Every structure is written in structure tokens, then in C-alpha cells.
Coordinates of C-alpha atoms in Angstrom, one line a residue:
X1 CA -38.0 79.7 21.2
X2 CA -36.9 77.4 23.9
X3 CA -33.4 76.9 25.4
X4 CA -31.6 73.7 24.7
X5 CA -30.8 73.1 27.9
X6 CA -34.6 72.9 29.3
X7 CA -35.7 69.8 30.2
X8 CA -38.9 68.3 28.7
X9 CA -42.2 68.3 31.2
X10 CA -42.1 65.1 33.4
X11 CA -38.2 64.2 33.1
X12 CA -35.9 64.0 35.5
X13 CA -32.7 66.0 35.3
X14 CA -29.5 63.9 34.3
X15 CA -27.3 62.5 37.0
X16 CA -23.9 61.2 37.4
X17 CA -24.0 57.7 38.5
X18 CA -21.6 57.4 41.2
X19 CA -20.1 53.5 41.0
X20 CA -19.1 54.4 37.2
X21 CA -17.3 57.8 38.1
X22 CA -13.9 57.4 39.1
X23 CA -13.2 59.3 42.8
X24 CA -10.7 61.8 42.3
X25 CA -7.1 60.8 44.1
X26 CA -3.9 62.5 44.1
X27 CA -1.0 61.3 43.5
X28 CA 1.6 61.3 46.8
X29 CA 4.8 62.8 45.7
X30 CA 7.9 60.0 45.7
X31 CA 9.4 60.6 49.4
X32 CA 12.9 59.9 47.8
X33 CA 13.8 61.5 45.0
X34 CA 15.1 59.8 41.8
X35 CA 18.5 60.3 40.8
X36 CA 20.6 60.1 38.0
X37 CA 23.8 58.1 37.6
X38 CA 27.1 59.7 38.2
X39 CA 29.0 60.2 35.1
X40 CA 32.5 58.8 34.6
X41 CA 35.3 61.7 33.9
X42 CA 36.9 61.8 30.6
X43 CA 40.0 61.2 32.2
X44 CA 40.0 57.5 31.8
X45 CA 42.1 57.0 28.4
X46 CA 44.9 59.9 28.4
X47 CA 47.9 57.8 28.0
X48 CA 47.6 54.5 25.6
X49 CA 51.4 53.5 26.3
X50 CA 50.9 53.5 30.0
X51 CA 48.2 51.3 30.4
X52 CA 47.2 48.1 27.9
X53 CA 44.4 49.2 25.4
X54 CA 42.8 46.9 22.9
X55 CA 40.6 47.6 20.0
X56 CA 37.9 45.5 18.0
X57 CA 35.1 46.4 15.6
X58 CA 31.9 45.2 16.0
X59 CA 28.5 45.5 14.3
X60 CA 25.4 46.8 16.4
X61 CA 22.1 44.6 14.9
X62 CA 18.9 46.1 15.2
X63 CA 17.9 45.5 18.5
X64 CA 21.1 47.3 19.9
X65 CA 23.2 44.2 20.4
X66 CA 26.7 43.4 19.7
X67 CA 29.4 40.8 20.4
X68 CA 32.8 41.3 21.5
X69 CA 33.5 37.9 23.0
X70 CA 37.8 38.6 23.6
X71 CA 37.4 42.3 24.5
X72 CA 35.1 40.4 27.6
X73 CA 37.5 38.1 27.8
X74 CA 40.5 40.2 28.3
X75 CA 37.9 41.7 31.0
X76 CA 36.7 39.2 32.5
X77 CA 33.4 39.9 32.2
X78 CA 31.3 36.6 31.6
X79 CA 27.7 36.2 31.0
X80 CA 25.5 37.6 34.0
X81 CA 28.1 40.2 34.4
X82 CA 26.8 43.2 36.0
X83 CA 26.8 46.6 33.9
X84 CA 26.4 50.2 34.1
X85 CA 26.4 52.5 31.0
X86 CA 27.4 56.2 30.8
X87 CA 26.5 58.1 27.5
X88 CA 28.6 60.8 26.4
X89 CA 29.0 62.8 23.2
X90 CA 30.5 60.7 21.1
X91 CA 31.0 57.0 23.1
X92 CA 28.8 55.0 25.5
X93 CA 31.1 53.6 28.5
X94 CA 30.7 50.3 29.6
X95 CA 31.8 49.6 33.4
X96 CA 31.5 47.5 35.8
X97 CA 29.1 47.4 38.7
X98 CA 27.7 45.4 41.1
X99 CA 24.5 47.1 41.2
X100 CA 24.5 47.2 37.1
X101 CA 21.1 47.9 34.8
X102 CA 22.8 46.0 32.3
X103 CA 24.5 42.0 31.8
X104 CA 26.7 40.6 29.6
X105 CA 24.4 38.8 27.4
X106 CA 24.7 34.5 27.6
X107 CA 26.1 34.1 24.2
X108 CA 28.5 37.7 25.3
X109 CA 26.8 40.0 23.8
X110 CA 26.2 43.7 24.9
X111 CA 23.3 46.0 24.5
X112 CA 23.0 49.6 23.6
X113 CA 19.8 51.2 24.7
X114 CA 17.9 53.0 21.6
X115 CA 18.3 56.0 23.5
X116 CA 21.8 55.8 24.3
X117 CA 22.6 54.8 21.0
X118 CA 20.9 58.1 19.3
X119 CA 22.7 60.4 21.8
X120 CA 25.8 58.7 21.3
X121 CA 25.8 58.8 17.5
X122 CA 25.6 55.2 17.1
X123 CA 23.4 53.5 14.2
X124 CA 21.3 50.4 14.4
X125 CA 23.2 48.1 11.9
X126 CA 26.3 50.1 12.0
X127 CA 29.9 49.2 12.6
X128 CA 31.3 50.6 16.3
X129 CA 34.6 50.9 17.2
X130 CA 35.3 49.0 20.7
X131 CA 38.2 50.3 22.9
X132 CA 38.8 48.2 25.9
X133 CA 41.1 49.3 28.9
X134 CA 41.3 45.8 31.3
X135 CA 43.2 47.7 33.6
X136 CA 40.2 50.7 34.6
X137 CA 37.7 47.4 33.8
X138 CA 36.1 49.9 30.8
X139 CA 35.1 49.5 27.2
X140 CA 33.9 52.3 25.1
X141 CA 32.2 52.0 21.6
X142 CA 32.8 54.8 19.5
X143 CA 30.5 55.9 16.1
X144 CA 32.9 54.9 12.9
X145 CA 32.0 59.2 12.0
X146 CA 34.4 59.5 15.0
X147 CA 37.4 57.5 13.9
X148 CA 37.0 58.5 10.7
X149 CA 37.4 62.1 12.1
X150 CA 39.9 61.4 14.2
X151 CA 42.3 59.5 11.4
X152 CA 41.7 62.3 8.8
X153 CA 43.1 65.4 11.2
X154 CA 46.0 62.7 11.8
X155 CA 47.0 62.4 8.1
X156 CA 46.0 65.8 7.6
X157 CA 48.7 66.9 9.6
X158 CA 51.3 64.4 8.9
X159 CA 50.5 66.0 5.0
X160 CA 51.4 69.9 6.4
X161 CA 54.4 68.3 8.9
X162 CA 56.4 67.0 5.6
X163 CA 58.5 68.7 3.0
X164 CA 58.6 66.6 -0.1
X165 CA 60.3 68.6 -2.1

């Protein structure tokens, strides 16, 4: 029995043709290294009677948009407005910044990356809850799960803080 790998009498051995093969390269490694953005501290709502707050619902649509045209107003921030994000737990942090990855839409809407909004908690075709603080040039949108959350431990304990009978 004969090997499969013998050639017949008279043939030539198969070649690689060289214009169709692809010359091996590698890849230089970036010289600076990418970074991520800084995050913002917690710290920037820890008193609501010191600074003006203000508070509107919105609903995200499907591609991750929403409008909050007088939270931008009371913050100034007009179409072409220049963004950053910051995701956290439970909000993703609008601020300002000069070098931004993100605008205020024409018609003043924002947008919520899919990403963001997953790691966030925030659904596509959901209701958010908007806090804007003018005076730090912020606003936040919060998942409804967490004001719903946060209003039930509030009447939860006003129910064990009073004596009705």
C-alpha cells in the first residue's frame, strides 16, 4: 500500500505561490500607552440644602438617547456641548469637558452608551431619574430600581420612627 502523501510519477511537488501568501508582520506595540478616564469621587451630592439640585424624569429610547432640555438649560449646556461620562454602580455622570467624547445632541438630547447603560443598570426604553447640580456643572441619571430603593428604606423607617397608638 502506498502512502498518501507520495506524489504520482512525473508531478511536481506543491508550492506556495508567493504574491498570494501574505508576509508575516508584527504588530509594533503603541509607544503611549492608552489610558482610562479618571473617575469623579462620590463626593459630589452630600448636602442638597447647600447647593441648588434639580430633578426631572426622562425616558431613554432605544438608541440610548434622552431629552432633558431645562436640566441643560439650568446648565448651560447647548447643542455641541462638550461631554465626558463616568459610569458608576448605579448612575452615569455627565460633566463637562472641553476635551469631551460626548455632545449635547442639536435638538438637546443626551446619549448613553449601550455599555454604559448595562453597567449602570439603565434600560433601553426605560424611565431615568435626572439629578442636575448647576453649581459642580453635573447631571446624573439614575435606574428608577434605585429610587424606588431609596424611597422604600425612607418610608420604611418613617413606619418604625412613629407610635400610632
Amino acid at each position: 500500500m502506498g502512502s498518501s502523501h507520495q506524489q504520482p510519477p512525473g508531478t511536481r511537488p506543491e508550492q506556495l505561490i508567493g504574491a498570494l501568501v501574505p508576509p508575516t508582520t508584527r504588530r509594533p506595540a503603541p509607544t503611549v500607552p492608552l489610558g482610562a478616564p479618571a473617575l469623579r469621587r462620590r463626593g459630589w451630592l452630600t448636602d442638597v440644602t447647600a447647593e441648588p439640585v434639580l430633578f426631572d424624569v426622562a425616558r431613554i429610547d432605544t438608541s440610548g438617547r434622552f431629552c432633558a432640555r431645562a436640566l441643560l438649560t439650568a446648565l448651560r449646556w447647548e447643542p455641541g456641548h462638550r461631554l465626558d461620562l463616568t459610569v458608576e454602580t448605579d448612575a452615569v455622570v455627565f460633566g463637562s469637558s472641553p476635551a469631551g467624547r460626548q455632545t449635547v445632541g442639536r435638538r438637546g438630547e443626551l446619549t448613553v452608551p449601550v455599555a454604559a447603560r448595562s453597567l449602570a443598570g439603565l434600560d433601553a426604553e426605560a424611565r431615568v431619574m435626572l439629578v442636575a447640580v448647576p453649581t459642580r456643572d453635573l447631571l446624573v441619571a439614575h435606574p428608577p430600581a434605585l429610587v424606588a430603593h431609596l424611597l422604600a428604606r425612607h418610608y420604611a423607617h418613617q413606619a418604625t420612627g412613629h407610635d400610632d397608638g
